[in-house]
XYZ file of C-alpha atoms in Angstrom:
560
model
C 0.876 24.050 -17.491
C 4.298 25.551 -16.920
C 5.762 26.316 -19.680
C 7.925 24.348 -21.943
C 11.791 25.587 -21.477
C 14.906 24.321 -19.740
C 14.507 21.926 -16.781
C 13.655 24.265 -13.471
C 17.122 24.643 -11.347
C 15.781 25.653 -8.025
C 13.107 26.963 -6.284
C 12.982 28.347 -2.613
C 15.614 27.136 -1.214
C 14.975 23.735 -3.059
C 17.556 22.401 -5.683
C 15.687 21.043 -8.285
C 17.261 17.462 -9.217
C 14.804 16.244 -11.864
C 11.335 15.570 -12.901
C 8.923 13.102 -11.421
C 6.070 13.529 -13.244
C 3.107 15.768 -14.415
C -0.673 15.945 -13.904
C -3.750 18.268 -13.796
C -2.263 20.504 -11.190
C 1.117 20.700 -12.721
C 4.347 18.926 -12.155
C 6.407 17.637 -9.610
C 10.011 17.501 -8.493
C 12.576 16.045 -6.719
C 14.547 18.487 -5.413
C 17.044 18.604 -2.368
C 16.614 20.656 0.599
C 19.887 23.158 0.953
C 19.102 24.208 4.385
C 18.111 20.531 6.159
C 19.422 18.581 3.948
C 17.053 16.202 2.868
C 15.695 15.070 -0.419
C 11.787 16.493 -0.910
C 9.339 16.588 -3.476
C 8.359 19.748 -5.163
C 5.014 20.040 -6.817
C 4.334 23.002 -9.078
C 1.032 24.531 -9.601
C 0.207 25.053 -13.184
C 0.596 28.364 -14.630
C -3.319 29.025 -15.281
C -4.508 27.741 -11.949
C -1.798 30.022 -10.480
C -3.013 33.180 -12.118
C -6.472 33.057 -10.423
C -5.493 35.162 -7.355
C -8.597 33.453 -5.331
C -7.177 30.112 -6.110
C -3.833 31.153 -4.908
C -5.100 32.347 -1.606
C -7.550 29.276 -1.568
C -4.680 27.045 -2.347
C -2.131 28.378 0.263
C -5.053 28.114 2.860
C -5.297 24.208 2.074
C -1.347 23.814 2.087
C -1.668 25.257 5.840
C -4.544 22.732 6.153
C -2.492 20.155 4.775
C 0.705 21.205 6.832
C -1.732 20.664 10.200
C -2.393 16.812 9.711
C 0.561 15.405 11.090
C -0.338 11.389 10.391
C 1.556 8.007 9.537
C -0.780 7.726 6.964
C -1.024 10.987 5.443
C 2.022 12.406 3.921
C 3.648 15.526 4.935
C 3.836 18.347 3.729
C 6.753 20.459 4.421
C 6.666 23.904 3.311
C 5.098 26.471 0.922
C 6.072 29.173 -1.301
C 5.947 31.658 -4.478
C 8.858 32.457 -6.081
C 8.766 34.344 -9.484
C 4.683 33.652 -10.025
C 5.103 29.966 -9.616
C 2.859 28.331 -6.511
C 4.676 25.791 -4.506
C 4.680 23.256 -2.126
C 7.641 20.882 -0.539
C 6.426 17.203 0.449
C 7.351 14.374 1.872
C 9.228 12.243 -0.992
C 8.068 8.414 -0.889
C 9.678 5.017 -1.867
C 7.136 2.612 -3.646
C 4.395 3.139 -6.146
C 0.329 4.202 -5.841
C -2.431 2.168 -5.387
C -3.589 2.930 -9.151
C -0.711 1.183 -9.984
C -1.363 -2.052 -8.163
C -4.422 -2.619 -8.946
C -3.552 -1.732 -12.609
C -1.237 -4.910 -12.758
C -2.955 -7.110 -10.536
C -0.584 -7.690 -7.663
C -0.765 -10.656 -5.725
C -2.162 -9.317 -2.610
C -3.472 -11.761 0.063
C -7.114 -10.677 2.180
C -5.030 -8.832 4.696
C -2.738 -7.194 2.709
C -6.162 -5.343 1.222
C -7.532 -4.803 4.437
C -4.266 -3.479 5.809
C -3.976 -1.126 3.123
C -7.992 0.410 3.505
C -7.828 0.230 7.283
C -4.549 2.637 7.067
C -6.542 4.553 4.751
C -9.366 4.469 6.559
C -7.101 5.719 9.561
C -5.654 8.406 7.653
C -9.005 9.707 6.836
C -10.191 9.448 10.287
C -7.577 11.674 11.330
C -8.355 14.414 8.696
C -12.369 14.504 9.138
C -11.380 15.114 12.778
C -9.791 18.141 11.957
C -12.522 19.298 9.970
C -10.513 18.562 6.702
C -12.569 16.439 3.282
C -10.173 14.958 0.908
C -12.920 15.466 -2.107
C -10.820 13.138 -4.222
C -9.808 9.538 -2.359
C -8.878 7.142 -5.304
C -6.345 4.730 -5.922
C -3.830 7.336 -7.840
C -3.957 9.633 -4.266
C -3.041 6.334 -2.245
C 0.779 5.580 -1.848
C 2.305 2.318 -1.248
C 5.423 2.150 0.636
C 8.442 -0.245 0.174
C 7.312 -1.470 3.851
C 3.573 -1.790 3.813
C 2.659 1.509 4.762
C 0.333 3.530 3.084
C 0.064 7.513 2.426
C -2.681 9.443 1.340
C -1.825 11.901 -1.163
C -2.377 15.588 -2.182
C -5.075 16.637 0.673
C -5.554 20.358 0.045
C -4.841 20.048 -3.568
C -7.904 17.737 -4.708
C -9.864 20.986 -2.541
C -7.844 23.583 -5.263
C -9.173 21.022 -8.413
C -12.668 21.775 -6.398
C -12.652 25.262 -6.352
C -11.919 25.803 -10.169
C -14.409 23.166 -11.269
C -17.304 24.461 -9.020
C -16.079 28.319 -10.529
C -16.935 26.821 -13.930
C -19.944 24.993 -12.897
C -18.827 21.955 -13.350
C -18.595 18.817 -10.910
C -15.687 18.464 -9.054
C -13.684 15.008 -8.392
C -12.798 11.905 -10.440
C -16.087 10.315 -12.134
C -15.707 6.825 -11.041
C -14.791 8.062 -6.952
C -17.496 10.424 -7.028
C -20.459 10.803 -4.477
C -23.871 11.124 -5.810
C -23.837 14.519 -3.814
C -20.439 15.436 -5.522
C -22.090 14.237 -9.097
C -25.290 16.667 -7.993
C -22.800 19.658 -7.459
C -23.104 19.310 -3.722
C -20.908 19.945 -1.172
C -18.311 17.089 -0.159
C -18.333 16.471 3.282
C -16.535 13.420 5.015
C -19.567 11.247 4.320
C -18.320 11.955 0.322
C -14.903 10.758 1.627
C -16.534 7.621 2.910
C -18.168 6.508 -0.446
C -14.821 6.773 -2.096
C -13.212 5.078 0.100
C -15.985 1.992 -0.380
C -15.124 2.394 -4.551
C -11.592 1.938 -3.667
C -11.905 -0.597 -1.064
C -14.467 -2.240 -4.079
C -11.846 -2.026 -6.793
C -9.070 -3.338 -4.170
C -11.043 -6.520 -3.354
C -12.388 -7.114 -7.354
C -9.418 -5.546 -9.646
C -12.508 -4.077 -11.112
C -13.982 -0.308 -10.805
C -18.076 -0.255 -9.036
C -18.660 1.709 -11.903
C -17.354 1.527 -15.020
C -18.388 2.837 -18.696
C -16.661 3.926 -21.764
C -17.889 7.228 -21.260
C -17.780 9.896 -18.113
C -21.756 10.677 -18.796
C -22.460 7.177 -18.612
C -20.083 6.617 -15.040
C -21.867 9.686 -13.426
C -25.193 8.008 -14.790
C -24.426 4.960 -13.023
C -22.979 6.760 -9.650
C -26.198 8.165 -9.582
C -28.769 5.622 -10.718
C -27.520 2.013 -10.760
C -25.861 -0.376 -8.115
C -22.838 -1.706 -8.634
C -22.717 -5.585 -9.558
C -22.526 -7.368 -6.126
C -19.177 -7.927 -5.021
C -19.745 -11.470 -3.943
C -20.872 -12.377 -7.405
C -17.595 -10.426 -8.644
C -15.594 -12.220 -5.721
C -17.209 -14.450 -4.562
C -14.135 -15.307 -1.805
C -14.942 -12.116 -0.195
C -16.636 -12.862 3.547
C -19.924 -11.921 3.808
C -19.455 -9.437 6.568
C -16.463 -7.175 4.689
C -19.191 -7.013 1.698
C -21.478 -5.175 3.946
C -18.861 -2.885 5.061
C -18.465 -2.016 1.303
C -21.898 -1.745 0.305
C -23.144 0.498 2.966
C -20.230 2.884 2.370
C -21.316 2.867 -1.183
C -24.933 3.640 -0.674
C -26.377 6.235 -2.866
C -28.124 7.717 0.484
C -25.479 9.785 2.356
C -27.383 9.108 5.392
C -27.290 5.253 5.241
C -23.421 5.449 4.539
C -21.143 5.407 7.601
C -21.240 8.910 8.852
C -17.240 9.189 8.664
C -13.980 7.825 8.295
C -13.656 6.716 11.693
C -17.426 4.937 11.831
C -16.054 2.863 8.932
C -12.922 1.543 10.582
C -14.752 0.475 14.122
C -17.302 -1.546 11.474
C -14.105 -2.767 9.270
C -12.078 -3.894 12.403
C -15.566 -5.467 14.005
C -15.847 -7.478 10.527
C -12.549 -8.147 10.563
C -12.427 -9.611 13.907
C -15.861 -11.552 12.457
C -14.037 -13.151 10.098
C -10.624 -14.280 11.872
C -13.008 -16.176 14.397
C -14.827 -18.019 11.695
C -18.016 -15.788 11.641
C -17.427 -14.179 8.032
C -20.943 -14.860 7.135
C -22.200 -13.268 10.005
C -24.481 -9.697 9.991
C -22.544 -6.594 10.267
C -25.179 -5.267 12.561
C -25.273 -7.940 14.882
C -21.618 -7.506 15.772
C -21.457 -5.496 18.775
C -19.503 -2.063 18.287
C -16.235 -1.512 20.381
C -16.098 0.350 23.440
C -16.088 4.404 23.554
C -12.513 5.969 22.809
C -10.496 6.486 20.404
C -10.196 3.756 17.578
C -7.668 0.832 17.165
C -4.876 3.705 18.657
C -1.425 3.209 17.341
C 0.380 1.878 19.821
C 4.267 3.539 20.631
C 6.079 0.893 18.762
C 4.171 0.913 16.105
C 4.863 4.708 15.899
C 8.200 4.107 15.203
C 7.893 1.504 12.783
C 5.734 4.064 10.676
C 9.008 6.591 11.001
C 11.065 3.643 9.820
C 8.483 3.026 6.804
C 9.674 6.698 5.514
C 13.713 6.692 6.155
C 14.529 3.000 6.177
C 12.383 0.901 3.343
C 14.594 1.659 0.347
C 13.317 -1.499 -1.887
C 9.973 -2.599 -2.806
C 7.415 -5.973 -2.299
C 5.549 -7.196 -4.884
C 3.128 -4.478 -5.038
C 5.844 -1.228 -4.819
C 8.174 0.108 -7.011
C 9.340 3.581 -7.403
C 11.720 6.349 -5.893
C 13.923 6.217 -2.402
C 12.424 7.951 0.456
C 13.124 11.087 1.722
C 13.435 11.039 6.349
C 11.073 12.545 8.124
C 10.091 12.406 11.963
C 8.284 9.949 13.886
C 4.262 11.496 14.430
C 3.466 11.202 18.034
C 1.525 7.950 18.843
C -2.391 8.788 19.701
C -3.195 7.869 23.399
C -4.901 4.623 24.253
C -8.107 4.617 25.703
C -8.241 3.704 29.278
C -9.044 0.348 29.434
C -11.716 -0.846 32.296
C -11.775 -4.455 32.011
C -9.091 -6.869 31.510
C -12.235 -8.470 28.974
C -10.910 -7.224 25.540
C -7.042 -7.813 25.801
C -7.888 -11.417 26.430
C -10.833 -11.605 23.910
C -8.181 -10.141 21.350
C -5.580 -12.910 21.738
C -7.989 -15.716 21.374
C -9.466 -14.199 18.110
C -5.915 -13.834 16.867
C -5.124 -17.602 17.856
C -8.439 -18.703 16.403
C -7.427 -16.565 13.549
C -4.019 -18.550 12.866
C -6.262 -21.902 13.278
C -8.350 -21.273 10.578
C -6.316 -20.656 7.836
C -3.331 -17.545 9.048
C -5.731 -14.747 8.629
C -4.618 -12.532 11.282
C -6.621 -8.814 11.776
C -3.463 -7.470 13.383
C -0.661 -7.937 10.576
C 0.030 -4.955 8.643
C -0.726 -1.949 10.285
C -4.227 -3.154 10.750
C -4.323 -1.982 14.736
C -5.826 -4.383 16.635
C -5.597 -3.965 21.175
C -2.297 -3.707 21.828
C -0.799 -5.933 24.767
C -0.273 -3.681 27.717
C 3.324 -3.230 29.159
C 4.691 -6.177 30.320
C 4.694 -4.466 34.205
C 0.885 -4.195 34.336
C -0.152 -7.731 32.276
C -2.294 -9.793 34.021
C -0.394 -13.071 34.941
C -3.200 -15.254 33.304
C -2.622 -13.629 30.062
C 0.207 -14.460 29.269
C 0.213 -18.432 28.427
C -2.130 -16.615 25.598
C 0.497 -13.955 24.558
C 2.943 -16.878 24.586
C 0.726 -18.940 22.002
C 0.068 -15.510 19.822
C 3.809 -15.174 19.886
C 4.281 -18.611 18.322
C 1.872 -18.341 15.677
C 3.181 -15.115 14.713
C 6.334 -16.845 14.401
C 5.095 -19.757 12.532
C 3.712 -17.235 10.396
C 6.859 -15.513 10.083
C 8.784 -19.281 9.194
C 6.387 -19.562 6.597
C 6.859 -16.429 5.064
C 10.566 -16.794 4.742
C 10.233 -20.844 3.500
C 8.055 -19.125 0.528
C 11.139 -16.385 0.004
C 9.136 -13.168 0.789
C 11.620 -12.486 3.697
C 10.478 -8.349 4.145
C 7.114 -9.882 5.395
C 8.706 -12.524 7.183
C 10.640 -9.721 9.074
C 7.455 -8.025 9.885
C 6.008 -11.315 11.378
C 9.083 -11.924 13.703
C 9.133 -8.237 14.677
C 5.662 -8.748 15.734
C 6.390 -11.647 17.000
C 9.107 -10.042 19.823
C 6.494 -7.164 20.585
C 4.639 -9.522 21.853
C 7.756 -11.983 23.431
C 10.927 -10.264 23.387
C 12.331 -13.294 24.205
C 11.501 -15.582 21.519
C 14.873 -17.073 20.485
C 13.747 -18.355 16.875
C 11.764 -14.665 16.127
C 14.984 -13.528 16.972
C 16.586 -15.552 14.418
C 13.912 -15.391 11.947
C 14.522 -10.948 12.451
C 18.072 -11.678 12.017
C 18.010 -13.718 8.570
C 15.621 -11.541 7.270
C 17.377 -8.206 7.903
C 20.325 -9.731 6.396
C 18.831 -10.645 3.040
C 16.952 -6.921 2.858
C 20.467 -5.369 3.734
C 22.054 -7.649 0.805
C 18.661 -7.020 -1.500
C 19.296 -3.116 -1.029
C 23.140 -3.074 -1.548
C 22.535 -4.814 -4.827
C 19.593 -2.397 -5.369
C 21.922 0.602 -4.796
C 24.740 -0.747 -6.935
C 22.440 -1.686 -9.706
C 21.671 2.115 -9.824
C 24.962 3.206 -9.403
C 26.256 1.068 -12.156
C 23.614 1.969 -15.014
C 24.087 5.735 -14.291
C 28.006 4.869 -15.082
C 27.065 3.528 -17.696
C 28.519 0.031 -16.765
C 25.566 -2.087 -17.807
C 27.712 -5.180 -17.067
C 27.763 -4.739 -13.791
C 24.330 -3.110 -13.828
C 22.889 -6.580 -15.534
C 24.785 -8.415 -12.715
C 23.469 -6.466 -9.784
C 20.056 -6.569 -11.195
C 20.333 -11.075 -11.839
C 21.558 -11.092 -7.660
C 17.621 -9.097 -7.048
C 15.661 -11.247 -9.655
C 16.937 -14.438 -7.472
C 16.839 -12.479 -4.042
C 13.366 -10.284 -4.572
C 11.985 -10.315 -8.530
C 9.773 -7.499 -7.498
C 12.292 -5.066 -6.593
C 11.405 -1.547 -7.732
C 15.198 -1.624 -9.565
C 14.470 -4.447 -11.638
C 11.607 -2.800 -13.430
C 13.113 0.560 -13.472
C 16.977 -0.991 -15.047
C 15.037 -3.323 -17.294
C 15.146 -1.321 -20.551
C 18.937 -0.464 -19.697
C 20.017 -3.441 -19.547
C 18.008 -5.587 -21.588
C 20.651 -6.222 -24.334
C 22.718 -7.367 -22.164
C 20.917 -9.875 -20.162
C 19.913 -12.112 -22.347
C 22.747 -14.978 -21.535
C 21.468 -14.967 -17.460
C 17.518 -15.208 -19.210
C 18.890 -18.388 -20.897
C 20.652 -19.447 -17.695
C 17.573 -18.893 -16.072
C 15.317 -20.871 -18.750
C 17.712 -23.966 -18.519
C 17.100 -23.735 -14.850
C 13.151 -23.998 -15.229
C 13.817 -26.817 -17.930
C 15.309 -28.791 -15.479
C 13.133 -27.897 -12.475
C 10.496 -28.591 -14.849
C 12.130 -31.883 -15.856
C 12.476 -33.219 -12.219
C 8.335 -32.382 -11.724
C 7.540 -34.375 -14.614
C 9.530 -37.393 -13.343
C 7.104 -37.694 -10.963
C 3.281 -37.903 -12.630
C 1.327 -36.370 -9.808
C 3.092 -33.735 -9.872
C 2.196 -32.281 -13.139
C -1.278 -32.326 -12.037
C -0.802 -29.770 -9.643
C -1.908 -26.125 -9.679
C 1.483 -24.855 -9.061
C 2.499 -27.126 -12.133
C 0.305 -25.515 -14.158
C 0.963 -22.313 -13.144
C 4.836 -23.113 -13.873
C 3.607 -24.108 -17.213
C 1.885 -20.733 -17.518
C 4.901 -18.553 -16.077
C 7.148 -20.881 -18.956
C 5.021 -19.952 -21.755
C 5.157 -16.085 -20.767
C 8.776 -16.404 -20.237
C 9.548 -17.722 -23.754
C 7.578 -14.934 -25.349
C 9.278 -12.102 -23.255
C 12.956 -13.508 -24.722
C 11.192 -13.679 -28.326
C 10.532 -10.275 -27.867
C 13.524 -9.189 -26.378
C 13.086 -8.438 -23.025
C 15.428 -10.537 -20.909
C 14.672 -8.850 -17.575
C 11.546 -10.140 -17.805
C 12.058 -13.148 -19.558
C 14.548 -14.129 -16.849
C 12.124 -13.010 -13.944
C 8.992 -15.722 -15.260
C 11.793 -18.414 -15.794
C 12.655 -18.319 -12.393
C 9.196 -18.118 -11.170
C 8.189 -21.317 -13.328
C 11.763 -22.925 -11.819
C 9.918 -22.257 -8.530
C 6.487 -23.419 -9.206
C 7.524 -26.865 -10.675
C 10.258 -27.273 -7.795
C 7.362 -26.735 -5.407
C 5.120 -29.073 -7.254
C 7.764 -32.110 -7.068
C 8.150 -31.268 -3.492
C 4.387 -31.380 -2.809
C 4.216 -34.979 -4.928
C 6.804 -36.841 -3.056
């Protein structure tokens, strides 16, 4: 690694403003950009991987590589550079928290929210193996979660560096449990290699557990190579029977039976997908007829610029993210839509999505997931439109719902795509309006939470962060101001038990209410919240009372 010594002051033309972290490859930075202004991150190559002069001109090959894919779903890399021996390169500096991370804590994700997240991988991907470029190392650590929903893939070019150096040594190159069979064999990695990741991950997303898993690395390659994983249906048994196929043939030991590339896999995800939101999710994967020739599920121009929002504007985190504010960068060019030659599919498309909403609010099109989009409102066939009307609504209902259960960034996203579809919709409109509000309040409190703790005013710092525990409990500030203000908080954790007492109190009045679920699971949240104050966290003591207070609230609502 770099060597030990006072904190790096600049680099390039980079300012170096602290640490981030460290890994294999060496550490990384945030750093500010003196020339444009603009906050990056910086990572580092170590000192012994920078010595190898092959590595070094392998490396800045992959940077260039890197630098080429220009993708909502990739993140960008800025510049390169050597400056007194050390190896460089400036990035793109993201809000939120990994994938890794997620998974690690279990975060409440609903179906789509998963598929969202491996269809914008999958998308990402697609993009790279069409410019000839193999990540080598997809896994839940290189996936990025933005404040917004979006996702990034991480360090393309470098996981091709860690390559290079373990094939030099003879060794296999990768991370064990991510690993192809032909990557475990000391084969090249091609995109098909990419693909089989991409089913572990897309595995591990759906189960919270890895395909395979051992206490040793022998015994993980041992089981990449010879054994199946256990059967995701008997792990999750919730899973549709269609999205398990999509798993297990990206996961098949035979490179040839996989999914040839990134791109094959998203047509068969988004055919299961739509499978599943019109009630067929026991249905074959090869009996659903492929989509037409073009280009995949394009982006569409609006969603282009909500992608250059997801970098510049989503300072605060869901329930899944947490982390650092982003730094701006530019909208990437929306792909071209295929010509279309029937009116067929836009129509087909609106009636799955209504059928979807029917059947329970699984929609294939929230999240990024691209589904057809609507063409422009000058061109739309006049019968189509009573359907776009009805879409409209349910996105909107979907949207009311959202906001009624108080996660009102998702609630935004369902009225914004709610007005893509009818711009006139007066209660989307509202709905956008409400919700924007709260995030703008949410972020200010965010910001001045910050502020406050690095003034070392943890009054106001413990007061900032008790307006985001009752306004968005996940918020990446709470976590990261917890430990500073802890000491602090402790009155507003009481406050907030006394609150759940007599939530809890009003639930009980009412005996069919305590033999709810979401009684229970008030009961649970209680139980955790008393042991966090007994061991002196307040932030988090505080954060499960309210939850509880909101469980048994919503169980004396349902029992009335």
């Amino acid at each position: 690694m770099i060597p030990r010594g006072p904190m790096l002051e600049q680099i390039g033309k980079y300012k170096i403003v602290g640490k981030i972290g460290q890994g294999a490859m060496g550490e990384v930075y945030r750093a500010q950009d003196s020339v444009l202004n603009r906050e990056v991150a910086i990572k580092i190559i170590s000192s012994e991987l920078g010595a190898d002069d092959a590595l070094r001109k392998r490396f800045q090959r992959e940077a260039q590589s890197a630098a080429r894919l220009n993708h909502p779903n990739i993140i960008t890399v800025y510049d390169y550079g050597e400056e007194q021996g050390k190896i460089y390169m400036a990035m793109e500096l993201l809000d939120g928290a990994d994938l890794k991370q997620a998974i690690a804590r279990r975060a409440p994700l609903s179906l789509d929210d998963k598929l969202s997240i491996v269809d914008q991988i999958a998308e990402g991907l697609a993009f790279a193996h069409s410019h000839e470029i193999v990540h080598r190392d997809l896994k839940p650590a290189n996936v990025h979660l933005l404040g917004n929903g979006q996702v990034k893939i991480m360090d393309f070019g470098l996981a091709r560096l860690g390559g290079s150096e373990m094939t030099r040594a003879g060794m296999v190159m990768g991370t064990p449990h991510y690993m192809s069979p032909e990557q475990v064999r000391g084969e090249r990695a091609e995109a098909r290699s990419d693909v089989f990741a991409l089913g572990c991950v897309f595995y591990e997303l759906l189960t919270y557990q890895k395909p395979f898993d051992a206490d040793s690395m022998h015994s993980v390659l041992f089981k990449v190579m010879q054994e199946d994983p256990r059967p995701l249906r008997e792990t999750t048994p919730e899973v549709p029977a269609v999205l398990a196929q999509v798993v297990e043939r990206a996961m098949a030991k035979d490179a040839t039976q996989r999914f040839q590339n990134a791109s094959e896999f998203r047509s068969a995800l988004h055919r299961a997908m739509q499978a599943v939101a019109a009630g067929r999710g026991d249905a074959a994967l090869p009996e659903l007829a492929p989509p037409p020739p073009g280009p995949a599920a394009p982006r569409t121009a609006a969603r282009g610029a909500e992608s250059s929002g997801a970098a510049s504007g989503a300072r605060s985190a869901s329930a899944i993210r947490e982390g650092t504010p982003a730094a701006p960068r530019s909208t990437a060019p929306a792909r071209p839509a295929a010509a279309s030659t029937s009116k067929l599919p836009l129509v087909g498309a609106l009636i799955g999505a209504i059928v979807a909403v029917a059947v329970g609010g699984f929609l294939f099109a929230r999240r990024g997931v691209s589904a057809p989009p609507p063409p422009p409102p000058v061109t739309r066939p006049a019968q189509v439109d009573p359907l776009a009307q009805e879409l409209a609504r349910s996105q909107v209902e979907l949207a009311r719902r959202r906001a009624q259960a108080g996660d009102f960034r998702d609630a935004l996203r369902q009225a914004e795509r709610a007005l893509k579809i009818d711009p006139t919709n007066k209660d989307a409109q509202e709905i956008l309006s409400r919700a924007k509000a709260t995030a703008d309040e949410v972020d200010k409190a965010a910001g001045a939470a910050r502020q406050a703790s690095a003034a070392g005013d943890a009054a106001s710092a413990a007061s900032a962060v008790w307006t985001l525990l009752q306004k968005e409990p996940a918020n990446a500030a709470v976590d990261e101001l917890a430990p500073k203000v802890d000491a602090s908080f402790r009155p507003r954790a009481e406050e907030a038990r006394r609150g759940m007492a007599q939530a809890r109190q009003g639930a009980e009045a009412m005996r069919a209410a305590t033999a709810l679920d979401t009684f229970k699971e008030g009961a649970d949240l209680a139980r955790q919240g008393d042991a966090e104050l007994k061991a002196g966290r307040s932030v988090a003591a505080a954060r499960r009372f309210l939850a509880a207070r909101d469980r048994f609230e919503r169980a004396a609502r349902s029992a009335k």
